[in-house]
Short mmCIF file of C-alpha atoms and ligand atoms in Angstrom, two decimals:
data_model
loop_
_atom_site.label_atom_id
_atom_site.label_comp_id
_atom_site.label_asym_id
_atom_site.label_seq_id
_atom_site.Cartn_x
_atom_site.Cartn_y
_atom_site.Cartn_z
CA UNK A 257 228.99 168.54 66.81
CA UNK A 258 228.36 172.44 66.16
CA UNK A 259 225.65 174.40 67.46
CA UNK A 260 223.77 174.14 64.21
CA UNK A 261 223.50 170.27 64.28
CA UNK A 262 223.25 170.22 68.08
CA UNK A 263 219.48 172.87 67.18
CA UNK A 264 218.72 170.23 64.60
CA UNK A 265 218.90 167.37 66.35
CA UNK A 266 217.68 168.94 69.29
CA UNK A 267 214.58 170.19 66.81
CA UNK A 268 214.09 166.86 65.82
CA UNK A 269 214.44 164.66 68.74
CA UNK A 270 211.48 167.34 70.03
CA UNK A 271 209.23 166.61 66.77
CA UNK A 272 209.34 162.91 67.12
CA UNK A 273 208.41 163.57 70.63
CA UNK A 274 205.10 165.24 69.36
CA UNK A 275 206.53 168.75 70.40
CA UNK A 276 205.29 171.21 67.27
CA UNK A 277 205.55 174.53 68.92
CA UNK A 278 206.82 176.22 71.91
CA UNK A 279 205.44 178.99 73.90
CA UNK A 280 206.81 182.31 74.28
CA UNK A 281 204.66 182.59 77.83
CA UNK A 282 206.46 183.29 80.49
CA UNK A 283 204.41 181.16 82.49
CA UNK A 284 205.59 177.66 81.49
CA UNK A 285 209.22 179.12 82.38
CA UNK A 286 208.22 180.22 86.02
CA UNK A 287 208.77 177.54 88.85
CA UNK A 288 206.93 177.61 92.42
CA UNK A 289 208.96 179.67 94.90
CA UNK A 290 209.38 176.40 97.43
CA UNK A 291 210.66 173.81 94.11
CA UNK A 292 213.71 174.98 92.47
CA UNK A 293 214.09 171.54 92.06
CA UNK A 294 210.67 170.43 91.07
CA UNK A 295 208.72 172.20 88.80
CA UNK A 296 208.02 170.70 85.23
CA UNK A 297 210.93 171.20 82.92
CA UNK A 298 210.62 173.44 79.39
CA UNK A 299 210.36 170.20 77.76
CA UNK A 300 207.55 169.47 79.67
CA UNK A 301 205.72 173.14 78.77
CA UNK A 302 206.66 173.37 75.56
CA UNK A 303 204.93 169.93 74.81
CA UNK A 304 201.74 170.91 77.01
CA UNK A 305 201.59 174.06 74.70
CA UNK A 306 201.68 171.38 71.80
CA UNK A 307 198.82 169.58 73.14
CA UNK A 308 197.08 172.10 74.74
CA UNK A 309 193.82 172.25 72.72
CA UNK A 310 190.16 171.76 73.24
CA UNK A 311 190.39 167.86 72.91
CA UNK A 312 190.14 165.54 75.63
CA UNK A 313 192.81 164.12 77.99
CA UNK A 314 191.86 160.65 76.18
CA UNK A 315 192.62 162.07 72.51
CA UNK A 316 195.55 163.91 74.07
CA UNK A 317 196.79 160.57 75.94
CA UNK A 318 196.13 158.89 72.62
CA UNK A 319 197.99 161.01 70.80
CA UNK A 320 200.95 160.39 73.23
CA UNK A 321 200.48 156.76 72.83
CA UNK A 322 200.84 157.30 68.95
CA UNK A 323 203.96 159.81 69.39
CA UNK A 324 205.91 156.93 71.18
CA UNK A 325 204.79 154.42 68.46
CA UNK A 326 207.11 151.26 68.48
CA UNK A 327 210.02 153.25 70.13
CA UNK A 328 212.99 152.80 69.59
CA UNK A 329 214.94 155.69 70.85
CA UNK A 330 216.74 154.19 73.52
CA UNK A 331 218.62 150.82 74.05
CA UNK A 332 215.94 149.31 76.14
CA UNK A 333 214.08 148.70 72.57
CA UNK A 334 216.73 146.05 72.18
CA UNK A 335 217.26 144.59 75.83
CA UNK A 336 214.11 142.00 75.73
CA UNK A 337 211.18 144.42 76.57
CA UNK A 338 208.10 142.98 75.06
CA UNK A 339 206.12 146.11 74.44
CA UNK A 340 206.02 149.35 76.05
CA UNK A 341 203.53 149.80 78.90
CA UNK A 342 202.04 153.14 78.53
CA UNK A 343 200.14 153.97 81.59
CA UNK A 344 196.24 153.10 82.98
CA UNK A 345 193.19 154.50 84.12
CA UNK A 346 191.29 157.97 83.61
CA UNK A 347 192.62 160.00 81.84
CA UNK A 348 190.29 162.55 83.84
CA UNK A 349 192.10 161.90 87.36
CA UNK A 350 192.79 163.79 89.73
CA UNK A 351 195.24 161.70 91.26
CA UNK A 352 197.97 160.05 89.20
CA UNK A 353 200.55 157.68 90.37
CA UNK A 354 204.10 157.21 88.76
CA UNK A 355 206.44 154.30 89.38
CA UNK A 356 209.86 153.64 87.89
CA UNK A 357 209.43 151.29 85.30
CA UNK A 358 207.46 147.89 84.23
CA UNK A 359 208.71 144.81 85.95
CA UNK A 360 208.26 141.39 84.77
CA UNK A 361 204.14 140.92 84.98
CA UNK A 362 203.93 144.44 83.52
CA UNK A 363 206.40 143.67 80.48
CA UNK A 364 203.80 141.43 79.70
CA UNK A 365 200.32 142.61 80.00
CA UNK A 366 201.14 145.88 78.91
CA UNK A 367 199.98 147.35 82.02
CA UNK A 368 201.85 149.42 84.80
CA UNK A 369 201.62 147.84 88.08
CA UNK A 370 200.10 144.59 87.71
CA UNK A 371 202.25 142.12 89.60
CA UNK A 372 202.49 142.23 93.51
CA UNK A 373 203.96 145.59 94.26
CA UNK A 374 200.84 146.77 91.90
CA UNK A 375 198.45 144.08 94.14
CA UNK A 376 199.44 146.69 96.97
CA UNK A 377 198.94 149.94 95.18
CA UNK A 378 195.47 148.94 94.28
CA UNK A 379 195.41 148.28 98.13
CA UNK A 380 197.02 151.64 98.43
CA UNK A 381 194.76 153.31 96.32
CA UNK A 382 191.70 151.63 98.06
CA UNK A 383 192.86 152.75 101.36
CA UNK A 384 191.62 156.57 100.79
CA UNK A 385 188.29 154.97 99.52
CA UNK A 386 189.34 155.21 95.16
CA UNK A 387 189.17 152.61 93.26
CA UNK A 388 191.84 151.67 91.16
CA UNK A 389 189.88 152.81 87.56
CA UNK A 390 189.87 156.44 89.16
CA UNK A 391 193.10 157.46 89.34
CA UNK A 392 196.39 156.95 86.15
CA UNK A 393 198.95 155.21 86.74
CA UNK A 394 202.47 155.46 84.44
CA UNK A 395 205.66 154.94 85.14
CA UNK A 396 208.71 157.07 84.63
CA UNK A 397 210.18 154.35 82.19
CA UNK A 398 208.03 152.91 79.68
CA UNK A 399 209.82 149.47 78.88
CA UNK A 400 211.45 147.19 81.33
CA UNK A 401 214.56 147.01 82.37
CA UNK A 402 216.77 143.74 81.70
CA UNK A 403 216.22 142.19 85.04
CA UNK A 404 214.67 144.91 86.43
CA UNK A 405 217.68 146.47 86.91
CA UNK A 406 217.64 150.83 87.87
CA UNK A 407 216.87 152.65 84.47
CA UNK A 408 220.41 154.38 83.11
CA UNK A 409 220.44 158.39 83.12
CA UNK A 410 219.97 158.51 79.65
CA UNK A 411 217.12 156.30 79.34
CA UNK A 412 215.19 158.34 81.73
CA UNK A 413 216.37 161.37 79.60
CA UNK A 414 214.75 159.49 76.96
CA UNK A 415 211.45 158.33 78.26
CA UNK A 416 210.59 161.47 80.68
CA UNK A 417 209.53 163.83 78.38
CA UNK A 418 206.71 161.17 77.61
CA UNK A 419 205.66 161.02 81.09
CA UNK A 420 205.61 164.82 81.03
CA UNK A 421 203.25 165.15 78.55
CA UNK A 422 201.05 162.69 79.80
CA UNK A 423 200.89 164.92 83.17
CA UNK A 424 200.03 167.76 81.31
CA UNK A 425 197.40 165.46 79.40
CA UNK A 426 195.70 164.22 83.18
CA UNK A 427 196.41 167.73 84.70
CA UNK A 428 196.14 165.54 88.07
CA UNK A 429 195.52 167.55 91.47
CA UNK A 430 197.91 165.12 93.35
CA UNK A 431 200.89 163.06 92.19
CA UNK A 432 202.10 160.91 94.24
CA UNK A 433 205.65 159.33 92.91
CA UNK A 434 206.59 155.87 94.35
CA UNK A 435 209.96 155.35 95.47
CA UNK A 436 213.28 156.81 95.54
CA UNK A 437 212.97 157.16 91.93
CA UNK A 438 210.14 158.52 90.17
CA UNK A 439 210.95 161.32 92.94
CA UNK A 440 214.11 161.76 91.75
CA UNK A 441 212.95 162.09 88.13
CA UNK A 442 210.05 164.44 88.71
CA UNK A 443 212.10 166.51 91.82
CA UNK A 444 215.07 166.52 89.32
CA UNK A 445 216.86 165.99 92.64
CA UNK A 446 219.63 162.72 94.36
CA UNK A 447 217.87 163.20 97.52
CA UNK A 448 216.88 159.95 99.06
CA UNK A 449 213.35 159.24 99.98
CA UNK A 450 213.30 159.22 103.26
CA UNK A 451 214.26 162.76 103.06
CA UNK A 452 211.63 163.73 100.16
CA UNK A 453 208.84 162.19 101.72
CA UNK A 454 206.78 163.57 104.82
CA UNK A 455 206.37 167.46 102.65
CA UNK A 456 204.49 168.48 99.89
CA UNK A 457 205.89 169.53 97.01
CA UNK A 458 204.30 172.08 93.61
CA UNK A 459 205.02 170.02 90.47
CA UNK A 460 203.19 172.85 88.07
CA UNK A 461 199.51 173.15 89.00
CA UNK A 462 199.41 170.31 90.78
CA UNK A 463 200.89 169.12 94.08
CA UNK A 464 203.32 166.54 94.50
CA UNK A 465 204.13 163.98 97.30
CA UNK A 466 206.37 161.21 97.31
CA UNK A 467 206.05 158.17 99.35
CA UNK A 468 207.81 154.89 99.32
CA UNK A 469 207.57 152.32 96.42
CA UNK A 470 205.09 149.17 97.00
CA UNK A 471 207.88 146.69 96.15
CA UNK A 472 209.51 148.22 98.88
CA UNK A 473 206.47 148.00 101.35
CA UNK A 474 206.24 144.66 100.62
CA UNK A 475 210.32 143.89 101.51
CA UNK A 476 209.58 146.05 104.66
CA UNK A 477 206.25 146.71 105.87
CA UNK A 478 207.00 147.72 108.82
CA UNK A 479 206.96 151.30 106.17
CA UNK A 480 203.20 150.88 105.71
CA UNK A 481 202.16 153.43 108.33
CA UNK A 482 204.31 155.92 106.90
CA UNK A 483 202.67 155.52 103.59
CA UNK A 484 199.47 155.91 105.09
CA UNK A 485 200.55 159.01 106.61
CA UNK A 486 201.34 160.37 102.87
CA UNK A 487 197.97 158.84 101.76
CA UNK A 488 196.37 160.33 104.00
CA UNK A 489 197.81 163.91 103.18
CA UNK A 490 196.74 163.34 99.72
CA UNK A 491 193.11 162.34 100.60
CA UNK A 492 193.02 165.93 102.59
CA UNK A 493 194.26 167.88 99.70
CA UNK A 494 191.71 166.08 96.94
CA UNK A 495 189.18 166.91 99.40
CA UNK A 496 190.46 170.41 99.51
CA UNK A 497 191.07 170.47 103.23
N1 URA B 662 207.24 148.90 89.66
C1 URA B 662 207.12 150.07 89.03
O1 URA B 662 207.79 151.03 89.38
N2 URA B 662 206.26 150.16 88.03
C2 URA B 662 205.49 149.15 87.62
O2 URA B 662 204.72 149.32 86.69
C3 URA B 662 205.63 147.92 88.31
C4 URA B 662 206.51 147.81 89.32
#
């Protein structure tokens, strides 16, 4: 493919994305001294600039929604997903929550973390005094897996810009990304957990901390009181301490 067709498709892959302008501001190009690994990529400015309006996170979340449509821009369409689960909660929040990708129970209500690893988070969540409907939750992936399996590289290459927008949408204080890898998505790092949790990270405006997934907890909770650790750093920074 030449460079010409590689700009179209590029151009066009971005407009069924949602993406109808970019901004010459330096700003979305600049990345937090301490996360040369972290920061949101262009992708991810360039389609805040596109929904960066006076409307509401809602109308901007809908909007989202209504960009992805019945997607079928990656192979997962046609891998036995039922529908694609979105994300949940206020769209107002400032905490948001991503996980890797629907599981089973998710696949079919529609709705991220609903089966037992999502029985915890809204434990999780509960545990710094929140209630579930107060914070978003979304997942890196929007449609499952065949048997759950790890998403593929180019899935997530797929699907991300999605849960970038919907970031920008929220404009969350914390995020918090469960497991090995939504932190590997939104740290654009291979680093494994264990070494990405326990600091805090700048993900744009907002601050970033990763902590281990539920399904995890629940194979090993003996891990709990680390994630209450990370909790608890994120209740101290929403209450500005
Ligand atoms: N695990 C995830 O990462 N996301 C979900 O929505 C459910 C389980």
């Amino acid at each position: 493919m030449d460079l010409h067709d590689q700009l179209a498709e590029h151009v066009t892959f971005f407009g069924e994305l949602g993406v109808t302008g970019v901004s010459r501001d330096r700003r979305w190009r600049e990345r937090a001294p301490d996360m040369s690994n972290g920061a949101p990529s262009s992708l991810a400015g360039a389609a805040a600039v596109a929904d960066a309006s006076d409307r509401s996170a809602a109308d901007i979340l809908a909007q989202i929604r209504a960009d992805i449509g019945d997607c079928t821009r990656c192979k997962l369409c046609n891998l036995g997903r039922t529908q694609i689960v979105f994300g949940v909660g206020n769209p107002d929040a400032d905490l948001m929550f991503v996980g890797e990708a629907p599981g089973g129970d998710e696949d079919i209500q529609g709705i991220p973390f609903v089966g037992r690893a999502g029985q915890l988070l809204t434990k999780i969540i509960e545990s710094i005094r929140l209630k579930r409907e107060d914070v978003y939750i979304a997942n890196v992936i929007k449609c499952r897996p065949p048997g759950n399996r790890n998403p593929d590289p180019d899935e997530v290459a797929t699907c991300e810009p999605f849960l970038m927008r919907q970031i920008d949408a929220i404009k969350p204080k914390v995020i918090v990304a469960l497991g090995k890898f939504a932190a590997q998505a939104l740290l654009k790092t291979q680093d494994p957990i264990s070494k990405l949790r326990g600091r805090i990270y700048r993900y744009g405006d907002a601050q970033l901390i990763a902590t281990f997934h539920p399904a995890f907890l629940l194979r090993s909770p003996e891990r709990k009181r680390d994630v209450w650790e990370d909790m608890k750093r994120v209740r101290a920074i929403l209450r500005g301490e």
